[in-house]
Amino acid sequence: MQGFFNDHVLGSVPDLPPTFVVTTLNPATSESRGGIQILQQVIPHRASRIKVTRNGASWVLKTENVRRFGFNCIRSTPSSITVDGQSLGSVSGCLPVHYLRSDSNPKTWRVVNDNGAWQTTERGPLTYGPMERFLIANIIILYGTQGDGRGALPLQIATYLSNVLYFQERYAVNIVADTDFYPSMFESNMLLIGGPSSNYVSQKLANMFPKGLSFEGTNVTIGESTFSDPATGVLFQFQCSQESMSLCAVMEGTDIAGLMKAVSLFPISSTMMVPDFAVAGPAWGYAGAGGLLAVGHWNNFWEYDESLA
């Protein structure tokens, strides 16, 4: 086995072909090809491609659904690049230095050298969904203690999820009451059981919720739709700290039955494909996916976008 690695990993790297294509459906789950890495898409979670044509040390790049990309400099970089017909000269540096396409017309490319600060307000490889990527970091469950009518249920849900994550994924998940929250928890991803009306931390972070999502009591509005029927549950994730770029997920229901439906939406294993938000209606459970009232992804700026729902 060691001989195989010595021959194929530590040996010389073959030359790149004259043309090749860098492709991704999600920059969070893809690496580079030919030293080029796609960092952000124009429309998230749709196919993005960079077709590369090599003319010696000069490379011509043609992009499709790519908003940001960069060179990781694992290989030697080209002496000059042309992107979508725009000559950009020599490569300006290795990641996190990268290229950004303008959103306004005409579409032009420019160099960004902000040491990755753009990911504090926009989605990128560290914060793109889907929901199961919430599981790749340390997790803390904060259960709500505010309001009346739920008693010990939020703590019971937290205990159940902590146990399931331990037995299935070998996670050691801490359970904390919302009243015991402290700022260093932002270093972890936080699962918040209860919305702003029942969980102090959800209330504190409500200004960080994606634009287009809001609560009135336990009823949630996403875009132009308000979900208030009994036995309706919602699960969504958002970026809750710009400093650590950690994620938070909120589960809430219009009543106890709805809260339990939100619990069932949470991806307790990496094989459960759940987008950035999902709303389960009264028929969720026996109707399968037909019981979902809304599903979708947030856009690059953590906003509701009808085209992604």
PDB file of C-alpha atoms in Angstrom:
ATOM      1  CA  MET A   1       0.000   0.000   0.000  1.00  0.00           C
ATOM      2  CA  GLN A   2       2.793   2.436   0.859  1.00  0.00           C
ATOM      3  CA  GLY A   3       4.441   1.716  -2.464  1.00  0.00           C
ATOM      4  CA  PHE A   4       1.188   2.598  -4.258  1.00  0.00           C
ATOM      5  CA  PHE A   5       1.015   5.950  -2.472  1.00  0.00           C
ATOM      6  CA  ASN A   6       4.673   6.648  -3.160  1.00  0.00           C
ATOM      7  CA  ASP A   7       4.171   6.012  -6.878  1.00  0.00           C
ATOM      8  CA  HIS A   8       0.858   7.813  -7.378  1.00  0.00           C
ATOM      9  CA  VAL A   9       0.685  10.526  -4.730  1.00  0.00           C
ATOM     10  CA  LEU A  10       4.286  11.477  -4.115  1.00  0.00           C
ATOM     11  CA  GLY A  11       5.311  11.012  -7.718  1.00  0.00           C
ATOM     12  CA  SER A  12       5.211  13.598 -10.471  1.00  0.00           C
ATOM     13  CA  VAL A  13       1.846  15.140 -11.259  1.00  0.00           C
ATOM     14  CA  PRO A  14       0.790  14.655 -14.897  1.00  0.00           C
ATOM     15  CA  ASP A  15       0.262  17.696 -17.080  1.00  0.00           C
ATOM     16  CA  LEU A  16      -3.205  19.129 -17.400  1.00  0.00           C
ATOM     17  CA  PRO A  17      -5.069  18.425 -20.654  1.00  0.00           C
ATOM     18  CA  PRO A  18      -5.384  21.257 -23.199  1.00  0.00           C
ATOM     19  CA  THR A  19      -9.018  21.729 -22.168  1.00  0.00           C
ATOM     20  CA  PHE A  20     -10.845  20.763 -19.007  1.00  0.00           C
ATOM     21  CA  VAL A  21     -14.005  21.750 -17.117  1.00  0.00           C
ATOM     22  CA  VAL A  22     -14.390  22.643 -13.432  1.00  0.00           C
ATOM     23  CA  THR A  23     -17.906  21.652 -12.363  1.00  0.00           C
ATOM     24  CA  THR A  24     -19.868  21.896  -9.123  1.00  0.00           C
ATOM     25  CA  LEU A  25     -23.433  21.774  -7.862  1.00  0.00           C
ATOM     26  CA  ASN A  26     -22.401  23.116  -4.461  1.00  0.00           C
ATOM     27  CA  PRO A  27     -19.108  24.895  -3.616  1.00  0.00           C
ATOM     28  CA  ALA A  28     -19.436  23.619  -0.035  1.00  0.00           C
ATOM     29  CA  THR A  29     -18.934  20.037  -1.188  1.00  0.00           C
ATOM     30  CA  SER A  30     -16.484  20.499  -4.075  1.00  0.00           C
ATOM     31  CA  GLU A  31     -12.772  21.125  -4.301  1.00  0.00           C
ATOM     32  CA  SER A  32     -10.629  22.398  -7.150  1.00  0.00           C
ATOM     33  CA  ARG A  33      -9.627  21.069 -10.520  1.00  0.00           C
ATOM     34  CA  GLY A  34      -6.525  22.271 -12.292  1.00  0.00           C
ATOM     35  CA  GLY A  35      -5.965  24.596  -9.349  1.00  0.00           C
ATOM     36  CA  ILE A  36      -9.277  26.446  -9.940  1.00  0.00           C
ATOM     37  CA  GLN A  37     -11.963  26.418  -7.240  1.00  0.00           C
ATOM     38  CA  ILE A  38     -15.504  27.754  -7.602  1.00  0.00           C
ATOM     39  CA  LEU A  39     -16.375  29.697  -4.446  1.00  0.00           C
ATOM     40  CA  GLN A  40     -19.838  31.112  -5.112  1.00  0.00           C
ATOM     41  CA  GLN A  41     -22.619  30.582  -7.619  1.00  0.00           C
ATOM     42  CA  VAL A  42     -24.876  33.148  -9.257  1.00  0.00           C
ATOM     43  CA  ILE A  43     -27.887  30.915  -8.524  1.00  0.00           C
ATOM     44  CA  PRO A  44     -27.117  28.567  -5.609  1.00  0.00           C
ATOM     45  CA  HIS A  45     -27.456  24.811  -5.975  1.00  0.00           C
ATOM     46  CA  ARG A  46     -27.560  24.802  -9.759  1.00  0.00           C
ATOM     47  CA  ALA A  47     -24.800  23.485 -11.986  1.00  0.00           C
ATOM     48  CA  SER A  48     -21.795  25.797 -12.278  1.00  0.00           C
ATOM     49  CA  ARG A  49     -18.968  25.307 -14.741  1.00  0.00           C
ATOM     50  CA  ILE A  50     -15.696  26.884 -15.818  1.00  0.00           C
ATOM     51  CA  LYS A  51     -14.427  25.642 -19.174  1.00  0.00           C
ATOM     52  CA  VAL A  52     -10.672  26.128 -19.386  1.00  0.00           C
ATOM     53  CA  THR A  53      -8.659  26.224 -22.602  1.00  0.00           C
ATOM     54  CA  ARG A  54      -4.886  26.227 -22.135  1.00  0.00           C
ATOM     55  CA  ASN A  55      -2.690  27.971 -24.689  1.00  0.00           C
ATOM     56  CA  GLY A  56       0.660  27.350 -23.091  1.00  0.00           C
ATOM     57  CA  ALA A  57       0.850  29.562 -20.013  1.00  0.00           C
ATOM     58  CA  SER A  58      -2.163  31.612 -21.143  1.00  0.00           C
ATOM     59  CA  TRP A  59      -5.567  30.290 -20.079  1.00  0.00           C
ATOM     60  CA  VAL A  60      -8.979  31.211 -21.442  1.00  0.00           C
ATOM     61  CA  LEU A  61     -11.859  30.651 -18.999  1.00  0.00           C
ATOM     62  CA  LYS A  62     -15.541  30.575 -19.921  1.00  0.00           C
ATOM     63  CA  THR A  63     -17.865  30.589 -16.894  1.00  0.00           C
ATOM     64  CA  GLU A  64     -21.439  29.457 -16.390  1.00  0.00           C
ATOM     65  CA  ASN A  65     -23.364  30.327 -13.199  1.00  0.00           C
ATOM     66  CA  VAL A  66     -20.143  31.345 -11.400  1.00  0.00           C
ATOM     67  CA  ARG A  67     -19.955  34.486  -9.248  1.00  0.00           C
ATOM     68  CA  ARG A  68     -16.627  33.924  -7.439  1.00  0.00           C
ATOM     69  CA  PHE A  69     -13.652  31.667  -8.150  1.00  0.00           C
ATOM     70  CA  GLY A  70      -9.986  31.522  -7.277  1.00  0.00           C
ATOM     71  CA  PHE A  71      -6.704  29.645  -7.715  1.00  0.00           C
ATOM     72  CA  ASN A  72      -5.396  27.468  -4.884  1.00  0.00           C
ATOM     73  CA  CYS A  73      -1.883  27.475  -6.372  1.00  0.00           C
ATOM     74  CA  ILE A  74      -1.325  23.774  -5.739  1.00  0.00           C
ATOM     75  CA  ARG A  75      -0.086  23.795  -9.322  1.00  0.00           C
ATOM     76  CA  SER A  76       1.817  26.586 -10.986  1.00  0.00           C
ATOM     77  CA  THR A  77      -0.572  29.316 -12.068  1.00  0.00           C
ATOM     78  CA  PRO A  78      -0.880  30.576 -15.661  1.00  0.00           C
ATOM     79  CA  SER A  79       0.986  33.700 -16.707  1.00  0.00           C
ATOM     80  CA  SER A  80      -2.208  35.314 -17.968  1.00  0.00           C
ATOM     81  CA  ILE A  81      -5.941  34.586 -17.896  1.00  0.00           C
ATOM     82  CA  THR A  82      -8.912  35.746 -19.923  1.00  0.00           C
ATOM     83  CA  VAL A  83     -12.322  35.279 -18.285  1.00  0.00           C
ATOM     84  CA  ASP A  84     -15.492  35.558 -20.354  1.00  0.00           C
ATOM     85  CA  GLY A  85     -13.619  37.632 -22.905  1.00  0.00           C
ATOM     86  CA  GLN A  86     -12.082  39.994 -20.330  1.00  0.00           C
ATOM     87  CA  SER A  87      -8.292  39.995 -20.101  1.00  0.00           C
ATOM     88  CA  LEU A  88      -7.185  39.986 -16.452  1.00  0.00           C
ATOM     89  CA  GLY A  89      -3.423  39.636 -16.918  1.00  0.00           C
ATOM     90  CA  SER A  90      -1.456  37.417 -14.558  1.00  0.00           C
ATOM     91  CA  VAL A  91      -3.085  35.602 -11.653  1.00  0.00           C
ATOM     92  CA  SER A  92      -3.258  38.095  -8.790  1.00  0.00           C
ATOM     93  CA  GLY A  93      -2.643  35.618  -5.993  1.00  0.00           C
ATOM     94  CA  CYS A  94      -3.708  32.415  -4.309  1.00  0.00           C
ATOM     95  CA  LEU A  95      -6.852  31.878  -2.277  1.00  0.00           C
ATOM     96  CA  PRO A  96      -8.304  33.673  -0.385  1.00  0.00           C
ATOM     97  CA  VAL A  97      -7.489  36.196  -3.152  1.00  0.00           C
ATOM     98  CA  HIS A  98     -10.128  35.536  -5.786  1.00  0.00           C
ATOM     99  CA  TYR A  99     -12.189  36.934  -8.667  1.00  0.00           C
ATOM    100  CA  LEU A 100     -15.722  38.367  -8.363  1.00  0.00           C
ATOM    101  CA  ARG A 101     -18.205  38.942 -11.180  1.00  0.00           C
ATOM    102  CA  SER A 102     -20.266  42.126 -10.959  1.00  0.00           C
ATOM    103  CA  ASP A 103     -24.027  41.775 -10.537  1.00  0.00           C
ATOM    104  CA  SER A 104     -24.816  44.756 -12.766  1.00  0.00           C
ATOM    105  CA  ASN A 105     -24.424  44.975 -16.528  1.00  0.00           C
ATOM    106  CA  PRO A 106     -21.988  44.788 -18.135  1.00  0.00           C
ATOM    107  CA  LYS A 107     -20.765  41.706 -16.268  1.00  0.00           C
ATOM    108  CA  THR A 108     -17.121  42.328 -15.449  1.00  0.00           C
ATOM    109  CA  TRP A 109     -14.613  40.539 -13.242  1.00  0.00           C
ATOM    110  CA  ARG A 110     -12.399  42.109 -10.593  1.00  0.00           C
ATOM    111  CA  VAL A 111      -9.896  40.913  -7.986  1.00  0.00           C
ATOM    112  CA  VAL A 112     -10.989  40.686  -4.330  1.00  0.00           C
ATOM    113  CA  ASN A 113      -8.364  40.538  -1.586  1.00  0.00           C
ATOM    114  CA  ASP A 114     -10.285  40.708   1.710  1.00  0.00           C
ATOM    115  CA  ASN A 115      -8.875  37.601   3.422  1.00  0.00           C
ATOM    116  CA  GLY A 116     -12.239  35.843   3.150  1.00  0.00           C
ATOM    117  CA  ALA A 117     -14.236  38.586   4.896  1.00  0.00           C
ATOM    118  CA  TRP A 118     -16.940  38.387   2.223  1.00  0.00           C
ATOM    119  CA  GLN A 119     -18.185  35.154   3.797  1.00  0.00           C
ATOM    120  CA  THR A 120     -19.256  37.041   6.929  1.00  0.00           C
ATOM    121  CA  THR A 121     -22.235  38.490   5.023  1.00  0.00           C
ATOM    122  CA  GLU A 122     -22.562  36.247   1.971  1.00  0.00           C
ATOM    123  CA  ARG A 123     -22.830  32.505   1.496  1.00  0.00           C
ATOM    124  CA  GLY A 124     -19.818  30.538   0.373  1.00  0.00           C
ATOM    125  CA  PRO A 125     -18.071  27.190   0.912  1.00  0.00           C
ATOM    126  CA  LEU A 126     -18.378  27.550   4.705  1.00  0.00           C
ATOM    127  CA  THR A 127     -22.097  28.375   4.824  1.00  0.00           C
ATOM    128  CA  TYR A 128     -23.847  26.946   1.776  1.00  0.00           C
ATOM    129  CA  GLY A 129     -26.531  24.372   2.619  1.00  0.00           C
ATOM    130  CA  PRO A 130     -28.160  21.919   2.579  1.00  0.00           C
ATOM    131  CA  MET A 131     -29.225  21.465   6.196  1.00  0.00           C
ATOM    132  CA  GLU A 132     -27.159  18.339   6.843  1.00  0.00           C
ATOM    133  CA  ARG A 133     -24.000  20.460   6.605  1.00  0.00           C
ATOM    134  CA  PHE A 134     -25.144  21.830   9.951  1.00  0.00           C
ATOM    135  CA  LEU A 135     -23.824  18.540  11.370  1.00  0.00           C
ATOM    136  CA  ILE A 136     -20.191  18.997  10.308  1.00  0.00           C
ATOM    137  CA  ALA A 137     -19.335  21.251  13.265  1.00  0.00           C
ATOM    138  CA  ASN A 138     -19.670  21.033  17.023  1.00  0.00           C
ATOM    139  CA  ILE A 139     -23.345  21.352  18.011  1.00  0.00           C
ATOM    140  CA  ILE A 140     -25.090  22.804  21.052  1.00  0.00           C
ATOM    141  CA  ILE A 141     -28.838  22.387  21.595  1.00  0.00           C
ATOM    142  CA  LEU A 142     -30.540  25.298  23.345  1.00  0.00           C
ATOM    143  CA  TYR A 143     -34.106  24.553  24.406  1.00  0.00           C
ATOM    144  CA  GLY A 144     -36.685  27.254  25.038  1.00  0.00           C
ATOM    145  CA  THR A 145     -38.029  27.956  28.508  1.00  0.00           C
ATOM    146  CA  GLN A 146     -40.206  30.978  27.676  1.00  0.00           C
ATOM    147  CA  GLY A 147     -43.992  31.017  27.301  1.00  0.00           C
ATOM    148  CA  ASP A 148     -46.590  28.606  28.633  1.00  0.00           C
ATOM    149  CA  GLY A 149     -48.106  25.346  27.525  1.00  0.00           C
ATOM    150  CA  ARG A 150     -45.069  23.269  26.536  1.00  0.00           C
ATOM    151  CA  GLY A 151     -43.748  22.345  29.955  1.00  0.00           C
ATOM    152  CA  ALA A 152     -40.790  19.994  29.790  1.00  0.00           C
ATOM    153  CA  LEU A 153     -41.324  19.131  26.102  1.00  0.00           C
ATOM    154  CA  PRO A 154     -38.462  21.287  24.698  1.00  0.00           C
ATOM    155  CA  LEU A 155     -36.003  19.658  27.115  1.00  0.00           C
ATOM    156  CA  GLN A 156     -37.349  16.214  26.181  1.00  0.00           C
ATOM    157  CA  ILE A 157     -36.862  17.000  22.491  1.00  0.00           C
ATOM    158  CA  ALA A 158     -33.314  18.211  23.157  1.00  0.00           C
ATOM    159  CA  THR A 159     -32.525  15.016  25.075  1.00  0.00           C
ATOM    160  CA  TYR A 160     -33.992  12.848  22.320  1.00  0.00           C
ATOM    161  CA  LEU A 161     -31.983  14.580  19.572  1.00  0.00           C
ATOM    162  CA  SER A 162     -28.794  14.493  21.635  1.00  0.00           C
ATOM    163  CA  ASN A 163     -29.168  10.758  22.207  1.00  0.00           C
ATOM    164  CA  VAL A 164     -29.980  10.014  18.561  1.00  0.00           C
ATOM    165  CA  LEU A 165     -27.006  12.033  17.342  1.00  0.00           C
ATOM    166  CA  TYR A 166     -24.762  10.173  19.782  1.00  0.00           C
ATOM    167  CA  PHE A 167     -25.912   6.692  18.773  1.00  0.00           C
ATOM    168  CA  GLN A 168     -26.008   7.399  15.027  1.00  0.00           C
ATOM    169  CA  GLU A 169     -23.156   9.854  14.543  1.00  0.00           C
ATOM    170  CA  ARG A 170     -21.145   9.589  17.798  1.00  0.00           C
ATOM    171  CA  TYR A 171     -21.752  13.259  18.513  1.00  0.00           C
ATOM    172  CA  ALA A 172     -21.356  14.514  22.072  1.00  0.00           C
ATOM    173  CA  VAL A 173     -24.027  17.212  22.010  1.00  0.00           C
ATOM    174  CA  ASN A 174     -24.416  19.556  24.962  1.00  0.00           C
ATOM    175  CA  ILE A 175     -27.911  20.592  26.051  1.00  0.00           C
ATOM    176  CA  VAL A 176     -28.325  24.076  27.489  1.00  0.00           C
ATOM    177  CA  ALA A 177     -31.358  26.104  28.567  1.00  0.00           C
ATOM    178  CA  ASP A 178     -31.871  29.318  26.598  1.00  0.00           C
ATOM    179  CA  THR A 179     -31.444  31.317  29.813  1.00  0.00           C
ATOM    180  CA  ASP A 180     -27.910  29.903  30.204  1.00  0.00           C
ATOM    181  CA  PHE A 181     -26.707  31.122  26.813  1.00  0.00           C
ATOM    182  CA  TYR A 182     -23.308  32.809  26.710  1.00  0.00           C
ATOM    183  CA  PRO A 183     -21.493  34.408  23.724  1.00  0.00           C
ATOM    184  CA  SER A 184     -18.713  31.811  23.400  1.00  0.00           C
ATOM    185  CA  MET A 185     -21.370  29.382  22.169  1.00  0.00           C
ATOM    186  CA  PHE A 186     -21.146  31.160  18.824  1.00  0.00           C
ATOM    187  CA  GLU A 187     -18.053  29.032  18.215  1.00  0.00           C
ATOM    188  CA  SER A 188     -20.446  26.087  17.709  1.00  0.00           C
ATOM    189  CA  ASN A 189     -23.468  25.520  15.523  1.00  0.00           C
ATOM    190  CA  MET A 190     -26.581  25.974  17.652  1.00  0.00           C
ATOM    191  CA  LEU A 191     -29.903  24.162  17.344  1.00  0.00           C
ATOM    192  CA  LEU A 192     -32.647  26.338  18.856  1.00  0.00           C
ATOM    193  CA  ILE A 193     -35.783  24.547  19.963  1.00  0.00           C
ATOM    194  CA  GLY A 194     -38.516  27.162  19.799  1.00  0.00           C
ATOM    195  CA  GLY A 195     -38.908  30.437  17.925  1.00  0.00           C
ATOM    196  CA  PRO A 196     -38.736  33.976  19.323  1.00  0.00           C
ATOM    197  CA  SER A 197     -41.901  33.556  21.424  1.00  0.00           C
ATOM    198  CA  SER A 198     -40.571  30.547  23.341  1.00  0.00           C
ATOM    199  CA  ASN A 199     -36.770  30.646  23.108  1.00  0.00           C
ATOM    200  CA  TYR A 200     -34.771  33.586  24.473  1.00  0.00           C
ATOM    201  CA  VAL A 201     -31.849  32.964  22.076  1.00  0.00           C
ATOM    202  CA  SER A 202     -34.148  32.848  19.027  1.00  0.00           C
ATOM    203  CA  GLN A 203     -35.611  36.145  20.178  1.00  0.00           C
ATOM    204  CA  LYS A 204     -32.135  37.633  20.613  1.00  0.00           C
ATOM    205  CA  LEU A 205     -31.060  36.496  17.129  1.00  0.00           C
ATOM    206  CA  ALA A 206     -34.293  37.352  15.293  1.00  0.00           C
ATOM    207  CA  ASN A 207     -32.570  40.267  13.545  1.00  0.00           C
ATOM    208  CA  MET A 208     -30.197  37.717  11.976  1.00  0.00           C
ATOM    209  CA  PHE A 209     -33.009  35.625  10.473  1.00  0.00           C
ATOM    210  CA  PRO A 210     -32.966  35.489   6.668  1.00  0.00           C
ATOM    211  CA  LYS A 211     -34.697  38.424   5.030  1.00  0.00           C
ATOM    212  CA  GLY A 212     -38.209  37.366   4.084  1.00  0.00           C
ATOM    213  CA  LEU A 213     -38.784  35.182   7.152  1.00  0.00           C
ATOM    214  CA  SER A 214     -40.572  36.428  10.260  1.00  0.00           C
ATOM    215  CA  PHE A 215     -42.645  35.205  13.188  1.00  0.00           C
ATOM    216  CA  GLU A 216     -45.851  36.408  14.772  1.00  0.00           C
ATOM    217  CA  GLY A 217     -46.168  34.266  17.849  1.00  0.00           C
ATOM    218  CA  THR A 218     -45.668  30.725  16.613  1.00  0.00           C
ATOM    219  CA  ASN A 219     -46.907  31.516  13.094  1.00  0.00           C
ATOM    220  CA  VAL A 220     -44.183  31.906  10.513  1.00  0.00           C
ATOM    221  CA  THR A 221     -44.189  33.927   7.292  1.00  0.00           C
ATOM    222  CA  ILE A 222     -41.786  33.026   4.475  1.00  0.00           C
ATOM    223  CA  GLY A 223     -41.960  35.254   1.446  1.00  0.00           C
ATOM    224  CA  GLU A 224     -45.621  36.006   0.798  1.00  0.00           C
ATOM    225  CA  SER A 225     -46.944  32.910   2.588  1.00  0.00           C
ATOM    226  CA  THR A 226     -47.969  32.717   6.242  1.00  0.00           C
ATOM    227  CA  PHE A 227     -48.251  29.304   7.890  1.00  0.00           C
ATOM    228  CA  SER A 228     -50.647  29.295  10.835  1.00  0.00           C
ATOM    229  CA  ASP A 229     -52.678  26.090  10.580  1.00  0.00           C
ATOM    230  CA  PRO A 230     -52.607  23.680  13.534  1.00  0.00           C
ATOM    231  CA  ALA A 231     -50.023  20.876  13.388  1.00  0.00           C
ATOM    232  CA  THR A 232     -47.643  22.901  11.185  1.00  0.00           C
ATOM    233  CA  GLY A 233     -43.908  22.904  11.863  1.00  0.00           C
ATOM    234  CA  VAL A 234     -40.961  24.817  10.425  1.00  0.00           C
ATOM    235  CA  LEU A 235     -37.224  24.150  10.398  1.00  0.00           C
ATOM    236  CA  PHE A 236     -34.711  26.609   8.953  1.00  0.00           C
ATOM    237  CA  GLN A 237     -31.051  27.528   9.245  1.00  0.00           C
ATOM    238  CA  PHE A 238     -29.269  30.871   9.128  1.00  0.00           C
ATOM    239  CA  GLN A 239     -25.875  32.417   9.837  1.00  0.00           C
ATOM    240  CA  CYS A 240     -25.984  33.563  13.449  1.00  0.00           C
ATOM    241  CA  SER A 241     -22.457  34.942  13.869  1.00  0.00           C
ATOM    242  CA  GLN A 242     -20.516  37.000  11.353  1.00  0.00           C
ATOM    243  CA  GLU A 243     -17.316  36.610  13.379  1.00  0.00           C
ATOM    244  CA  SER A 244     -17.234  32.810  13.599  1.00  0.00           C
ATOM    245  CA  MET A 245     -19.536  32.185  10.603  1.00  0.00           C
ATOM    246  CA  SER A 246     -21.392  29.626  12.700  1.00  0.00           C
ATOM    247  CA  LEU A 247     -24.861  28.402  11.778  1.00  0.00           C
ATOM    248  CA  CYS A 248     -28.043  28.259  13.800  1.00  0.00           C
ATOM    249  CA  ALA A 249     -31.135  26.171  13.109  1.00  0.00           C
ATOM    250  CA  VAL A 250     -34.573  26.927  14.529  1.00  0.00           C
ATOM    251  CA  MET A 251     -37.420  24.449  14.920  1.00  0.00           C
ATOM    252  CA  GLU A 252     -40.869  25.753  15.813  1.00  0.00           C
ATOM    253  CA  GLY A 253     -44.484  24.689  15.477  1.00  0.00           C
ATOM    254  CA  THR A 254     -47.852  26.398  15.584  1.00  0.00           C
ATOM    255  CA  ASP A 255     -48.651  23.992  18.432  1.00  0.00           C
ATOM    256  CA  ILE A 256     -47.126  20.922  20.090  1.00  0.00           C
ATOM    257  CA  ALA A 257     -48.036  18.673  17.146  1.00  0.00           C
ATOM    258  CA  GLY A 258     -46.399  21.161  14.782  1.00  0.00           C
ATOM    259  CA  LEU A 259     -43.249  21.307  16.894  1.00  0.00           C
ATOM    260  CA  MET A 260     -42.962  17.513  16.709  1.00  0.00           C
ATOM    261  CA  LYS A 261     -43.236  17.711  12.919  1.00  0.00           C
ATOM    262  CA  ALA A 262     -40.379  20.221  12.918  1.00  0.00           C
ATOM    263  CA  VAL A 263     -38.342  17.751  14.967  1.00  0.00           C
ATOM    264  CA  SER A 264     -38.942  15.060  12.343  1.00  0.00           C
ATOM    265  CA  LEU A 265     -37.544  17.384   9.655  1.00  0.00           C
ATOM    266  CA  PHE A 266     -34.158  17.734  11.346  1.00  0.00           C
ATOM    267  CA  PRO A 267     -31.461  15.727   9.482  1.00  0.00           C
ATOM    268  CA  ILE A 268     -30.285  13.412  12.247  1.00  0.00           C
ATOM    269  CA  SER A 269     -28.099  11.647   9.685  1.00  0.00           C
ATOM    270  CA  SER A 270     -26.046  12.949   6.780  1.00  0.00           C
ATOM    271  CA  THR A 271     -28.219  11.006   4.313  1.00  0.00           C
ATOM    272  CA  MET A 272     -31.330  13.130   5.012  1.00  0.00           C
ATOM    273  CA  MET A 273     -31.510  15.763   2.283  1.00  0.00           C
ATOM    274  CA  VAL A 274     -33.181  18.820   3.822  1.00  0.00           C
ATOM    275  CA  PRO A 275     -32.763  22.267   2.217  1.00  0.00           C
ATOM    276  CA  ASP A 276     -32.237  25.550   4.088  1.00  0.00           C
ATOM    277  CA  PHE A 277     -35.881  25.695   5.174  1.00  0.00           C
ATOM    278  CA  ALA A 278     -38.866  23.374   5.223  1.00  0.00           C
ATOM    279  CA  VAL A 279     -42.453  23.730   6.432  1.00  0.00           C
ATOM    280  CA  ALA A 280     -44.351  20.548   7.304  1.00  0.00           C
ATOM    281  CA  GLY A 281     -48.157  20.708   7.250  1.00  0.00           C
ATOM    282  CA  PRO A 282     -50.776  18.582   8.991  1.00  0.00           C
ATOM    283  CA  ALA A 283     -50.404  15.818   6.369  1.00  0.00           C
ATOM    284  CA  TRP A 284     -46.642  15.511   6.883  1.00  0.00           C
ATOM    285  CA  GLY A 285     -45.907  11.981   8.001  1.00  0.00           C
ATOM    286  CA  TYR A 286     -48.505   9.888   6.266  1.00  0.00           C
ATOM    287  CA  ALA A 287     -48.390  11.895   3.004  1.00  0.00           C
ATOM    288  CA  GLY A 288     -44.600  11.883   2.721  1.00  0.00           C
ATOM    289  CA  ALA A 289     -43.190  14.768   0.698  1.00  0.00           C
ATOM    290  CA  GLY A 290     -46.766  15.709  -0.213  1.00  0.00           C
ATOM    291  CA  GLY A 291     -47.166  16.963   3.333  1.00  0.00           C
ATOM    292  CA  LEU A 292     -44.532  19.666   2.874  1.00  0.00           C
ATOM    293  CA  LEU A 293     -46.005  23.126   2.420  1.00  0.00           C
ATOM    294  CA  ALA A 294     -42.743  24.904   1.536  1.00  0.00           C
ATOM    295  CA  VAL A 295     -39.092  24.021   0.967  1.00  0.00           C
ATOM    296  CA  GLY A 296     -36.174  25.918  -0.472  1.00  0.00           C
ATOM    297  CA  HIS A 297     -32.774  27.556  -0.141  1.00  0.00           C
ATOM    298  CA  TRP A 298     -31.796  31.103   0.814  1.00  0.00           C
ATOM    299  CA  ASN A 299     -29.885  33.086  -1.788  1.00  0.00           C
ATOM    300  CA  ASN A 300     -26.269  34.273  -1.576  1.00  0.00           C
ATOM    301  CA  PHE A 301     -27.231  37.109   0.776  1.00  0.00           C
ATOM    302  CA  TRP A 302     -29.336  35.043   3.224  1.00  0.00           C
ATOM    303  CA  GLU A 303     -32.605  36.215   1.694  1.00  0.00           C
ATOM    304  CA  TYR A 304     -35.773  34.484   0.542  1.00  0.00           C
ATOM    305  CA  ASP A 305     -35.773  34.094  -3.236  1.00  0.00           C
ATOM    306  CA  GLU A 306     -38.854  32.735  -4.959  1.00  0.00           C
ATOM    307  CA  SER A 307     -36.714  31.113  -7.656  1.00  0.00           C
ATOM    308  CA  LEU A 308     -35.005  28.940  -5.021  1.00  0.00           C
ATOM    309  CA  ALA A 309     -38.203  27.782  -3.284  1.00  0.00           C
TER     310      ALA A 309
END
